[in-house]
CSV table of C-alpha atoms (C1' of nucleotides) in Angstrom, one decimal:
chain,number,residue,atom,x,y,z
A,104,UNK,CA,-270.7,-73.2,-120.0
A,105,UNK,CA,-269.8,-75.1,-116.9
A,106,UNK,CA,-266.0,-75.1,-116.6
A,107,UNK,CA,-265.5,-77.4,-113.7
A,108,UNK,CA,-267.5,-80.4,-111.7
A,109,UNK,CA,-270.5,-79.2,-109.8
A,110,UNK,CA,-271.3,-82.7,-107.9
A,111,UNK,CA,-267.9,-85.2,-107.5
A,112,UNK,CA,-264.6,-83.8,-108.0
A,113,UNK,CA,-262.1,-85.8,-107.3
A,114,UNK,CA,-259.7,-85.4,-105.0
A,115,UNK,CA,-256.2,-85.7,-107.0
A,116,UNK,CA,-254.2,-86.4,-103.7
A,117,UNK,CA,-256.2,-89.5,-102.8
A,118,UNK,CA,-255.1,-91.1,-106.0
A,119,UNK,CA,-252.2,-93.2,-106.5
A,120,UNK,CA,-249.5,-92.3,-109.0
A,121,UNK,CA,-248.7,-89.3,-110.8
A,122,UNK,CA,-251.7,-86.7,-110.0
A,123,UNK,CA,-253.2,-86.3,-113.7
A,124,UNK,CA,-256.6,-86.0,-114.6
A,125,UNK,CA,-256.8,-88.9,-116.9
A,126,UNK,CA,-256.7,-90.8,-113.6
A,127,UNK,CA,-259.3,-88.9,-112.0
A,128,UNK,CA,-261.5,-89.1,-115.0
A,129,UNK,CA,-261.4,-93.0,-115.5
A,130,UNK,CA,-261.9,-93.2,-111.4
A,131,UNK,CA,-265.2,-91.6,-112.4
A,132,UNK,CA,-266.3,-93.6,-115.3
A,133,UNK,CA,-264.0,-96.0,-116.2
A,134,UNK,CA,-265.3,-99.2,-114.3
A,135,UNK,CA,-266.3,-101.7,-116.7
A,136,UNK,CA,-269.7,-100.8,-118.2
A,137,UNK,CA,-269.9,-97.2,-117.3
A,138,UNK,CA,-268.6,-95.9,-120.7
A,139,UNK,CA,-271.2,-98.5,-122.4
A,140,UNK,CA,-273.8,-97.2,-120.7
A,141,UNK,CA,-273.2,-93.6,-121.5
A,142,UNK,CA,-273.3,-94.4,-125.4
A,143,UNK,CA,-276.1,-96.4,-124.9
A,144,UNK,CA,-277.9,-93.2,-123.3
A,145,UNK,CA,-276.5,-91.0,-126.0
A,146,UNK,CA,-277.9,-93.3,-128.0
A,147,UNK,CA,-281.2,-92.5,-126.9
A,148,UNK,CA,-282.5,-95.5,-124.8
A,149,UNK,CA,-282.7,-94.3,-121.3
A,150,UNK,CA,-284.8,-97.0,-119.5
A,151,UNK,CA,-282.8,-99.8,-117.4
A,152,UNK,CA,-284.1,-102.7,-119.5
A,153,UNK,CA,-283.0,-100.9,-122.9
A,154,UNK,CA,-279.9,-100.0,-121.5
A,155,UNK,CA,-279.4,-103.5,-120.0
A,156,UNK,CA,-280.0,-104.8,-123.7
A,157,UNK,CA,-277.8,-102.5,-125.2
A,158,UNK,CA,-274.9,-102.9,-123.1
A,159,UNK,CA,-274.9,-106.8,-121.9
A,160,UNK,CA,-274.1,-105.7,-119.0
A,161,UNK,CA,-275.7,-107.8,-115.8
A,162,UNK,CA,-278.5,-106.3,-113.8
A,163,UNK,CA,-276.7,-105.5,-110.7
A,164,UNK,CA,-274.1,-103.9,-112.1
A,165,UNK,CA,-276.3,-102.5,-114.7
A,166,UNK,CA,-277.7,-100.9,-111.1
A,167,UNK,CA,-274.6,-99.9,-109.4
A,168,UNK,CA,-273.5,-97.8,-112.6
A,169,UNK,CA,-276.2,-96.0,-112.8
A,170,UNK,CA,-276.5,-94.8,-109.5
A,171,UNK,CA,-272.2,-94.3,-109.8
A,172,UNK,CA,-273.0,-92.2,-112.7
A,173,UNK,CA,-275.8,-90.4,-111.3
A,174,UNK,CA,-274.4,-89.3,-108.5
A,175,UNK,CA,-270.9,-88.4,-110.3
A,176,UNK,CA,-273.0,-86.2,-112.1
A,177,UNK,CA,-273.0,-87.7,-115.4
A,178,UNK,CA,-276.3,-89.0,-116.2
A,179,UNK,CA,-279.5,-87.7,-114.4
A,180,UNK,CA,-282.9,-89.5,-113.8
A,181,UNK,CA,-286.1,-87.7,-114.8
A,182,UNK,CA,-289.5,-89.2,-114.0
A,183,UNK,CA,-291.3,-90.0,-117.6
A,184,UNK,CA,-294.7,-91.5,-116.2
A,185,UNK,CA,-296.4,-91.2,-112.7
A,186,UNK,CA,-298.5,-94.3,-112.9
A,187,UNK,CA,-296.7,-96.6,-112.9
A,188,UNK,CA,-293.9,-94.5,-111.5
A,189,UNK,CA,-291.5,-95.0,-113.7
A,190,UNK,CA,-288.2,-92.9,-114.9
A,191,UNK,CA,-285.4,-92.8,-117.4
A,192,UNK,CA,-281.7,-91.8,-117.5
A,193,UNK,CA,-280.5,-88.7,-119.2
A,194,UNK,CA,-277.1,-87.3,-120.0
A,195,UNK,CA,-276.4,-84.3,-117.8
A,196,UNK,CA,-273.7,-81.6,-119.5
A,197,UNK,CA,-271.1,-83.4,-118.2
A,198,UNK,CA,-271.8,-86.8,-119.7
A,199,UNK,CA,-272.3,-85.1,-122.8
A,200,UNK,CA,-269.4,-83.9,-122.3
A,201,UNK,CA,-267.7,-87.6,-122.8
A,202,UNK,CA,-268.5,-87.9,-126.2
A,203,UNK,CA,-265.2,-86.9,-127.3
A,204,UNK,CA,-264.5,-90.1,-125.3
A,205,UNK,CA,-266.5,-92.6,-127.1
A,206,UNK,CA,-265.5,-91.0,-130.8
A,207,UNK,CA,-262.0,-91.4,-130.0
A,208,UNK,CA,-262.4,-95.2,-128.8
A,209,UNK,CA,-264.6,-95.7,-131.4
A,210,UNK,CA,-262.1,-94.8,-134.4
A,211,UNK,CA,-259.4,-96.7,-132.5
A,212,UNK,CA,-261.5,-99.7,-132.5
A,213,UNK,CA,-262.5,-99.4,-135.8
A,214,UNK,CA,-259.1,-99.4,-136.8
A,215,UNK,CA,-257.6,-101.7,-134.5
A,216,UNK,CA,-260.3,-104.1,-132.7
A,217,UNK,CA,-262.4,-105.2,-135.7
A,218,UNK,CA,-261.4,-106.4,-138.9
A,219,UNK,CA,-265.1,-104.7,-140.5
A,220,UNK,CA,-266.5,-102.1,-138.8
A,221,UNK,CA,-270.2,-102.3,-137.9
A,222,UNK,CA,-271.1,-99.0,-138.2
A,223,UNK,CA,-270.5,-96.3,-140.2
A,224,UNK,CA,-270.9,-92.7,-138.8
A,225,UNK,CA,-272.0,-90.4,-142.1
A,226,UNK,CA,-272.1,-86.8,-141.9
A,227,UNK,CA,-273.8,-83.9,-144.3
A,228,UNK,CA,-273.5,-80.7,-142.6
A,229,UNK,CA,-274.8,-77.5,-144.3
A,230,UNK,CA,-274.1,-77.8,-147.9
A,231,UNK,CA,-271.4,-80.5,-147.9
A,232,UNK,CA,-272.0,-84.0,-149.2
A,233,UNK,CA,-272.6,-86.9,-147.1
A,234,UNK,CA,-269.5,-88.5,-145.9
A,235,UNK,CA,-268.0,-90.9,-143.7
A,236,UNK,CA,-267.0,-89.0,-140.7
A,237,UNK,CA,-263.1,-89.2,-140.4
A,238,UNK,CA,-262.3,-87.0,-137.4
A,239,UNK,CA,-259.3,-85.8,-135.7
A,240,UNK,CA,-258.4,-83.5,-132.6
A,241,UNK,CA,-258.1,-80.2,-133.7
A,242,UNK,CA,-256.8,-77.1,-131.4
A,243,UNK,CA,-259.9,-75.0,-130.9
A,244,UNK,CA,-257.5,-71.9,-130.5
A,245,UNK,CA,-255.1,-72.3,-133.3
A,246,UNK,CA,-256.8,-74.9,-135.9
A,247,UNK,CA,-253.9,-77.4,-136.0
A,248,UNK,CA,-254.3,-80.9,-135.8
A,249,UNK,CA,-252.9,-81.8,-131.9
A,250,UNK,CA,-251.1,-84.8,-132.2
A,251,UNK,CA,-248.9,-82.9,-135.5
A,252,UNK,CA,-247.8,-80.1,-133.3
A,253,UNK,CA,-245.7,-79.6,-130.5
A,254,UNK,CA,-247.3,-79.8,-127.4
A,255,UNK,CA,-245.6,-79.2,-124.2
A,256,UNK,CA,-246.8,-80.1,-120.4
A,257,UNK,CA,-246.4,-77.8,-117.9
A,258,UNK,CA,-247.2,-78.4,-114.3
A,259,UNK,CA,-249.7,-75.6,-112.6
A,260,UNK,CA,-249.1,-74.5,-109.1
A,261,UNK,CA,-251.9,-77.1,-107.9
A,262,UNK,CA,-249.9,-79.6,-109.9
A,263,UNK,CA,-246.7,-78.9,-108.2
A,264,UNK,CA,-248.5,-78.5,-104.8
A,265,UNK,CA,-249.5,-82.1,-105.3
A,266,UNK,CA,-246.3,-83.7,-107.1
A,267,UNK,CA,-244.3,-82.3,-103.7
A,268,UNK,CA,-242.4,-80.2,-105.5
A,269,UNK,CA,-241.9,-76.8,-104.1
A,270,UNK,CA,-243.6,-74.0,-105.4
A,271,UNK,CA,-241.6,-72.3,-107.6
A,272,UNK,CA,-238.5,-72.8,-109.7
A,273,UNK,CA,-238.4,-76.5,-110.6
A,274,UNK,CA,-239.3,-78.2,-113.7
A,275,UNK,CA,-239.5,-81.5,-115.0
A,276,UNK,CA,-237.1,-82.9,-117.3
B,38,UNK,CA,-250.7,-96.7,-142.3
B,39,UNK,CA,-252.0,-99.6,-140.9
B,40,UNK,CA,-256.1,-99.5,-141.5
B,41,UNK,CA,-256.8,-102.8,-138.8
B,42,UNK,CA,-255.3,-104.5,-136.3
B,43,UNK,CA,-252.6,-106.9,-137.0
B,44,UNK,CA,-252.6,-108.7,-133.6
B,45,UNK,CA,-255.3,-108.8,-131.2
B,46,UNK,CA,-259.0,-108.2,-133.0
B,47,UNK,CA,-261.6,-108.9,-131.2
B,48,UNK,CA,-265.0,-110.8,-132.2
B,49,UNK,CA,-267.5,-108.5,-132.2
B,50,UNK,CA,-269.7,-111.3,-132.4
B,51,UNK,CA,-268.9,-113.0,-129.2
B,52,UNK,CA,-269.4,-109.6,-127.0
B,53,UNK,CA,-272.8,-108.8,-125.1
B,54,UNK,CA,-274.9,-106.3,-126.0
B,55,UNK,CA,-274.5,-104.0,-129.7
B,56,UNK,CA,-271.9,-104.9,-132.0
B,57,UNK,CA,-269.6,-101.7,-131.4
B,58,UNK,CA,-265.8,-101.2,-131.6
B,59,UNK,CA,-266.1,-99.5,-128.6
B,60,UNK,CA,-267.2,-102.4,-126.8
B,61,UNK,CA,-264.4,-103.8,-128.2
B,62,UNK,CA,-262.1,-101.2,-127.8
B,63,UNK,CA,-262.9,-101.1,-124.1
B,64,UNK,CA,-262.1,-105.5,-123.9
B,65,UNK,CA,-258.7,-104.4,-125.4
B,66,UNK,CA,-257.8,-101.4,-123.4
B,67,UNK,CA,-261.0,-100.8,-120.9
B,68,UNK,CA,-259.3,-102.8,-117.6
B,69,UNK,CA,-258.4,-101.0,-114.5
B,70,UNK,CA,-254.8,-99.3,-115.0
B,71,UNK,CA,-254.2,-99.9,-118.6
B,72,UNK,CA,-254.5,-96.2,-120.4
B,73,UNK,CA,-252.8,-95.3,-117.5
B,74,UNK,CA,-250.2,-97.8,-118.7
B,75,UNK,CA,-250.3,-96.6,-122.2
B,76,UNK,CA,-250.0,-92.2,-120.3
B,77,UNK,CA,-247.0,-93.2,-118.5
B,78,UNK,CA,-245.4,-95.4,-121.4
B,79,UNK,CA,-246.3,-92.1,-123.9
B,80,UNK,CA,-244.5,-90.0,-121.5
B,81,UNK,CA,-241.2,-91.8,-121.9
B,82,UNK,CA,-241.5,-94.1,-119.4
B,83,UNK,CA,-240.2,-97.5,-120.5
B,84,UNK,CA,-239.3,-99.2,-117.8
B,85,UNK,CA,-241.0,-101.2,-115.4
B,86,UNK,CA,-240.8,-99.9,-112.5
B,87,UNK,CA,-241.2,-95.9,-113.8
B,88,UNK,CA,-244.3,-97.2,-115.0
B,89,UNK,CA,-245.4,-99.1,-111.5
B,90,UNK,CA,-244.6,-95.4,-109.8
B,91,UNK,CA,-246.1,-93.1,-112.5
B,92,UNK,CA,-249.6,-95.4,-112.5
B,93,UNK,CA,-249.4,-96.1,-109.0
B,94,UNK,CA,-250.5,-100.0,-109.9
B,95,UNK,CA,-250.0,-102.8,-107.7
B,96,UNK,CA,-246.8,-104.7,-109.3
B,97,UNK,CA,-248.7,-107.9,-109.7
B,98,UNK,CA,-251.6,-105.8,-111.9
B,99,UNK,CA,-249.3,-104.4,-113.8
B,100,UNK,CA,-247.5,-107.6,-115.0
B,101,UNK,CA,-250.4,-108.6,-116.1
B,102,UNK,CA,-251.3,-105.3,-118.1
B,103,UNK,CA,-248.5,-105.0,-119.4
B,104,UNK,CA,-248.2,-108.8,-120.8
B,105,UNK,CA,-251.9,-107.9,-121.8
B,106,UNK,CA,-251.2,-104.6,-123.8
B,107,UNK,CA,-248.4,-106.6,-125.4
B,108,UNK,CA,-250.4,-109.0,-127.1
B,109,UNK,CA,-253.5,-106.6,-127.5
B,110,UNK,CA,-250.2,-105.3,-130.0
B,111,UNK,CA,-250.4,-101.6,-128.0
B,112,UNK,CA,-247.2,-102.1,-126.5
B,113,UNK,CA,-244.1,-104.3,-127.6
B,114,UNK,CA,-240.7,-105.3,-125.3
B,115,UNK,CA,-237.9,-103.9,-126.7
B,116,UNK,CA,-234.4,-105.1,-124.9
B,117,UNK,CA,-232.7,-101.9,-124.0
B,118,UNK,CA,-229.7,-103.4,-121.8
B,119,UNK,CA,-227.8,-106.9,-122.4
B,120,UNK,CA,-225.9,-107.5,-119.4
B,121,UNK,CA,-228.5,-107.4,-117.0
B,122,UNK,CA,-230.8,-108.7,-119.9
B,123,UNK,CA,-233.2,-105.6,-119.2
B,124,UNK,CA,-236.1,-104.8,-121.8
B,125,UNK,CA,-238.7,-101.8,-121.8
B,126,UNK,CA,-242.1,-101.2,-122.8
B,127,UNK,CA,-242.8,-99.1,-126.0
B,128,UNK,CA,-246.0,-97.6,-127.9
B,129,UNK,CA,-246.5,-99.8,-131.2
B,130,UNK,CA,-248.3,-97.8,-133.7
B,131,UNK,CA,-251.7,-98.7,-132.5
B,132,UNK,CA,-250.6,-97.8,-129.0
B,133,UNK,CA,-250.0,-94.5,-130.4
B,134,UNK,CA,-253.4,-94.2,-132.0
B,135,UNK,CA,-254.5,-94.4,-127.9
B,136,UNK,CA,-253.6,-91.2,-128.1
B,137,UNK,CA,-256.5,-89.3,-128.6
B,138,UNK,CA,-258.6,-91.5,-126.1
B,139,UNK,CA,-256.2,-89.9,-123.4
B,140,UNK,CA,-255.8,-86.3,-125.2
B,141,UNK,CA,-260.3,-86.7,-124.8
B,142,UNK,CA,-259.8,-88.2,-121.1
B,143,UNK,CA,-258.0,-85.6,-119.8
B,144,UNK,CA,-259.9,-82.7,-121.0
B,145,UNK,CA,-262.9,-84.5,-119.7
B,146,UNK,CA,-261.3,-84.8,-116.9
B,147,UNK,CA,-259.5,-81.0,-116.9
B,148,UNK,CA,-263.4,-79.8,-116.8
B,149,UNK,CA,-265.0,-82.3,-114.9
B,150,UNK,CA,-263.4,-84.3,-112.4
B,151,UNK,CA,-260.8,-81.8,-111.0
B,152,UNK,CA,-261.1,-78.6,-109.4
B,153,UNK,CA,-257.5,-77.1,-110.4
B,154,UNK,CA,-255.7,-79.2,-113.5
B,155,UNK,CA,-252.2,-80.1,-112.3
B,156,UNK,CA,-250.8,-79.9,-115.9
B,157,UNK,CA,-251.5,-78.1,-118.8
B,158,UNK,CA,-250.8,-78.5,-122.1
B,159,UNK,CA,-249.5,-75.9,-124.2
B,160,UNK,CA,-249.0,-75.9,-128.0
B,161,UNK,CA,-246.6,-73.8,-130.0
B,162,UNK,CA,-246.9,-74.8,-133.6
B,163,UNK,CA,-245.8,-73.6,-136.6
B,164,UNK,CA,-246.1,-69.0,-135.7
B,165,UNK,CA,-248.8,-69.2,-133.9
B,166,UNK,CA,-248.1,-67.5,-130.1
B,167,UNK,CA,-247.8,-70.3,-127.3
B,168,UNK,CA,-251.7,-71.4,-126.0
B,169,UNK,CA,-253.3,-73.7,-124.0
B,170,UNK,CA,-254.3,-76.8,-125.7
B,171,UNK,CA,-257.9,-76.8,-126.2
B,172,UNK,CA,-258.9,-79.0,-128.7
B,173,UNK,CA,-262.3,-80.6,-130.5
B,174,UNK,CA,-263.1,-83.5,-133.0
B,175,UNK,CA,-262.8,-81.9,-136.6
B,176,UNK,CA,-264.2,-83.9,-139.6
B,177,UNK,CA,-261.1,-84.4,-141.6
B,178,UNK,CA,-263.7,-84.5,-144.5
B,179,UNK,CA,-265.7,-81.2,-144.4
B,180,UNK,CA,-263.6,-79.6,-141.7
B,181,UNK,CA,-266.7,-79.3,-139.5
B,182,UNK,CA,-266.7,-80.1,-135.7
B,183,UNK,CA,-268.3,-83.4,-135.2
B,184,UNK,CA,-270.8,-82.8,-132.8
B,185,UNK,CA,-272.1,-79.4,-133.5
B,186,UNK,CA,-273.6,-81.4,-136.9
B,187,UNK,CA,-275.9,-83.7,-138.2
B,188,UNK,CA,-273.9,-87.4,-137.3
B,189,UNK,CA,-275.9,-90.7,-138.4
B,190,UNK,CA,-275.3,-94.3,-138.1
B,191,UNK,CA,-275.4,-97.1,-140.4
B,192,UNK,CA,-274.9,-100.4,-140.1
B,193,UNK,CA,-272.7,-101.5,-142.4
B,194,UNK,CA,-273.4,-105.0,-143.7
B,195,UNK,CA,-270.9,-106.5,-141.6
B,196,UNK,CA,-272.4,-104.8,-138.4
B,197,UNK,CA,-275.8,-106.0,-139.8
B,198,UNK,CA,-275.2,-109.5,-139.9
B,199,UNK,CA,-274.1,-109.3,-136.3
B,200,UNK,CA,-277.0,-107.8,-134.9
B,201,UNK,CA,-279.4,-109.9,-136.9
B,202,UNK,CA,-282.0,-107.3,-137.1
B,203,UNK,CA,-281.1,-103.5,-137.1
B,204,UNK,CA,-283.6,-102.1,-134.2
B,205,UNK,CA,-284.8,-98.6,-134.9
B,206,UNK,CA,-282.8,-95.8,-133.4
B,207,UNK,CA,-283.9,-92.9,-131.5
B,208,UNK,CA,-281.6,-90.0,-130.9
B,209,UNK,CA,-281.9,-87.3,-128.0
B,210,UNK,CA,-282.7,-84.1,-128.2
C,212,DC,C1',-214.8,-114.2,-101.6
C,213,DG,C1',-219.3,-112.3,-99.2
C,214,DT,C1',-222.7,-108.8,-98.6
C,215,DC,C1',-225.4,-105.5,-100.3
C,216,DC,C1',-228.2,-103.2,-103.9
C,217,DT,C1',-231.5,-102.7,-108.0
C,218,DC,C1',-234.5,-104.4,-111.3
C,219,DG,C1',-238.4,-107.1,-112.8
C,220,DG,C1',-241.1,-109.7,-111.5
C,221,DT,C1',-244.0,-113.8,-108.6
C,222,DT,C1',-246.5,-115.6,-104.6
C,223,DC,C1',-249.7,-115.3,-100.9
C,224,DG,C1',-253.9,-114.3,-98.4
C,225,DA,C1',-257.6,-111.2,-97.5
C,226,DC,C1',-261.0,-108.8,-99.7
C,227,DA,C1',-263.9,-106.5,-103.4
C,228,DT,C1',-266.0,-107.0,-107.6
C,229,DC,C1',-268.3,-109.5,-111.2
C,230,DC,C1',-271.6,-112.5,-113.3
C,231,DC,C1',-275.7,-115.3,-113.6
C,232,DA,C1',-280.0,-116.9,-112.3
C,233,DA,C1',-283.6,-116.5,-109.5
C,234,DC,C1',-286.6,-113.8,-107.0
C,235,DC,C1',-289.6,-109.7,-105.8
C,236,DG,C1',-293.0,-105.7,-105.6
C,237,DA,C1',-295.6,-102.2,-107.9
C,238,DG,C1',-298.6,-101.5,-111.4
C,239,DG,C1',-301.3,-102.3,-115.4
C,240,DA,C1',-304.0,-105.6,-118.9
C,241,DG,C1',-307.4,-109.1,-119.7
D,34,DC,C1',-308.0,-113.4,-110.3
D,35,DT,C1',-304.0,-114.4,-113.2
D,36,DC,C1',-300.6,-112.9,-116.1
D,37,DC,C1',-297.4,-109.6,-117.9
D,38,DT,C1',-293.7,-105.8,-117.9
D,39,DC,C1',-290.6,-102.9,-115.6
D,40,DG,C1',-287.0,-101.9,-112.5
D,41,DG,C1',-284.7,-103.5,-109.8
D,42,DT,C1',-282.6,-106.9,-105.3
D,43,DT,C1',-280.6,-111.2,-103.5
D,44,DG,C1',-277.5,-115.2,-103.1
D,45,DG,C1',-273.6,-117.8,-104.3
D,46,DG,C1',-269.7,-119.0,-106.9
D,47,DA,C1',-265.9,-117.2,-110.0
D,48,DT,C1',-262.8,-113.7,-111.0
D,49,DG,C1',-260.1,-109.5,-110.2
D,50,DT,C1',-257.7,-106.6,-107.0
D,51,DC,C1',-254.5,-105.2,-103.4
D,52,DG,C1',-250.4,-104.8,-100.3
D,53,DA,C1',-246.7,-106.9,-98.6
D,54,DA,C1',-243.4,-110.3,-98.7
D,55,DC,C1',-240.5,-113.0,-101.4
D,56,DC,C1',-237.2,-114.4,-105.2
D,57,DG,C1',-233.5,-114.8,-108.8
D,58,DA,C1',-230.3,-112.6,-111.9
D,59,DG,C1',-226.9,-109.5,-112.1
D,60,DG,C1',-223.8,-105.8,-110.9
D,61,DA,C1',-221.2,-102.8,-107.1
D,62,DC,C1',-218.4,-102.6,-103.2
D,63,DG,C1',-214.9,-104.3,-99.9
DNA sequence: CGTCCTCGGTTCGACATCCCAACCGAGGAG
DNA sequence: CTCCTCGGTTGGGATGTCGAACCGAGGACG
């Protein structure tokens, strides 16, 4: 598996505040529409005119995501007719890598942005029952729910590099 | 624990495109500098001008994210001085469900959008050794990651009254 | 008392982005 | 030939953004 960006990393120093990836990620795909757009190709309508459906978003900007997206590397064109020429936009690893994403500001909307949900996500893996999918971050290395545990930050020697701090002995209180 | 907002829902039904909480979600939470807002409130700081150099936000901006936030309900003054009459920003309960959108921001941004991570997270729970933090969506219900299985949507009968009529949905392979 | 400082904003002007509606060119279909 | 769809582009007005300057309340210092 691909363990870091291939096309547009972001350079952490050019950004303003506190050098964290949350920033860099939402510099990548969190202008308005760009998260929309990426469900709506998970989704499974790639062309521009399903897309601009699905999302409501205006044609223009409906453009200038796209291209932002394709060349941050998250969605990919591919040609799906030569006559007319026409061609569709596909998640690349990385933008199926944001699902996480949506699922986690889905169930926060459904909790907290809409009185009824409009859609259910049911589940029946192997030999389980269907079931409304309830998720939660789990620690891949331990099992424990994240957000139950203690979880520390600790700034890497890129992260001190960019904070100003010198290289060793100082933490943050 | 609260199951919907108390404060600030939105109207699915006046938003473009699919009726979706994440739309929604994104109206509440989506605009330039505000999860960077909720980061930098979540790392204990309250005040505002910890919170102007931690996001790196224009002051003006973040007056108006903050006021914003508040009355999305994420974040809530609390007075924390009387004489000067000072007052800092806090996480309400739904700001604390934000959580996991930035716990799912950062890793996609850990993998994708930096070359060297200037934090890491590490986890030491219960007496398990200390790890990096690397964590998935778990169905609470089945215990099963949630995109390694079979995950369908259903319009609920609120969500189909919005869209009038359910289209067909295709999903990618 | 007068001057300085910090904190939490507000105001201003230049600029970028956004939205909507109209338009456009390539390529079928009839 | 005319019409249609698809995937955009273009223009103009509204809205959002930015950086720097300003401001008022309230200490702190002398």
């Amino acid at each position: 598996m691909q363990t870091h960006c291939v096309t547009a990393l972001y350079d952490l120093a050019g950004l303003p505040g506190r050098p964290c990836t949350i920033a860099a990620a939402l510099e990548l795909v969190g202008e308005r529409w760009s998260l929309l757009v990426v469900r709506e190709v998970s989704l499974g309508n790639h062309r521009f005119s399903d897309i601009a459906r699905g999302t409501g978003a205006p044609r223009d900007r409906l453009t200038a995501r796209l291209n932002a997206l394709v060349t941050a590397g998250v969605l990919e064109r591919r040609q799906y007719s030569d006559s007319p020429p026409r061609s569709g936009y596909h998640l690349t690893p990385s933008g199926r890598d944001l699902l996480p994403v949506l699922q986690a500001l889905l169930q926060w909307g459904d909790r907290w942005a809409a009185e009824e949900p409009p859609v259910r996500l049911t589940h029946a893996p192997g030999d389980s029952e269907e079931h409304t999918v309830d998720a939660e971050w789990v620690c891949r290395t331990c099992g424990e729910p994240v957000n139950s545990s203690r979880v520390e930050r600790v700034l890497t020697p890129a992260g001190r590099a960019l904070s100003g701090l010198p290289a060793e002995e100082r933490h943050e209180h």
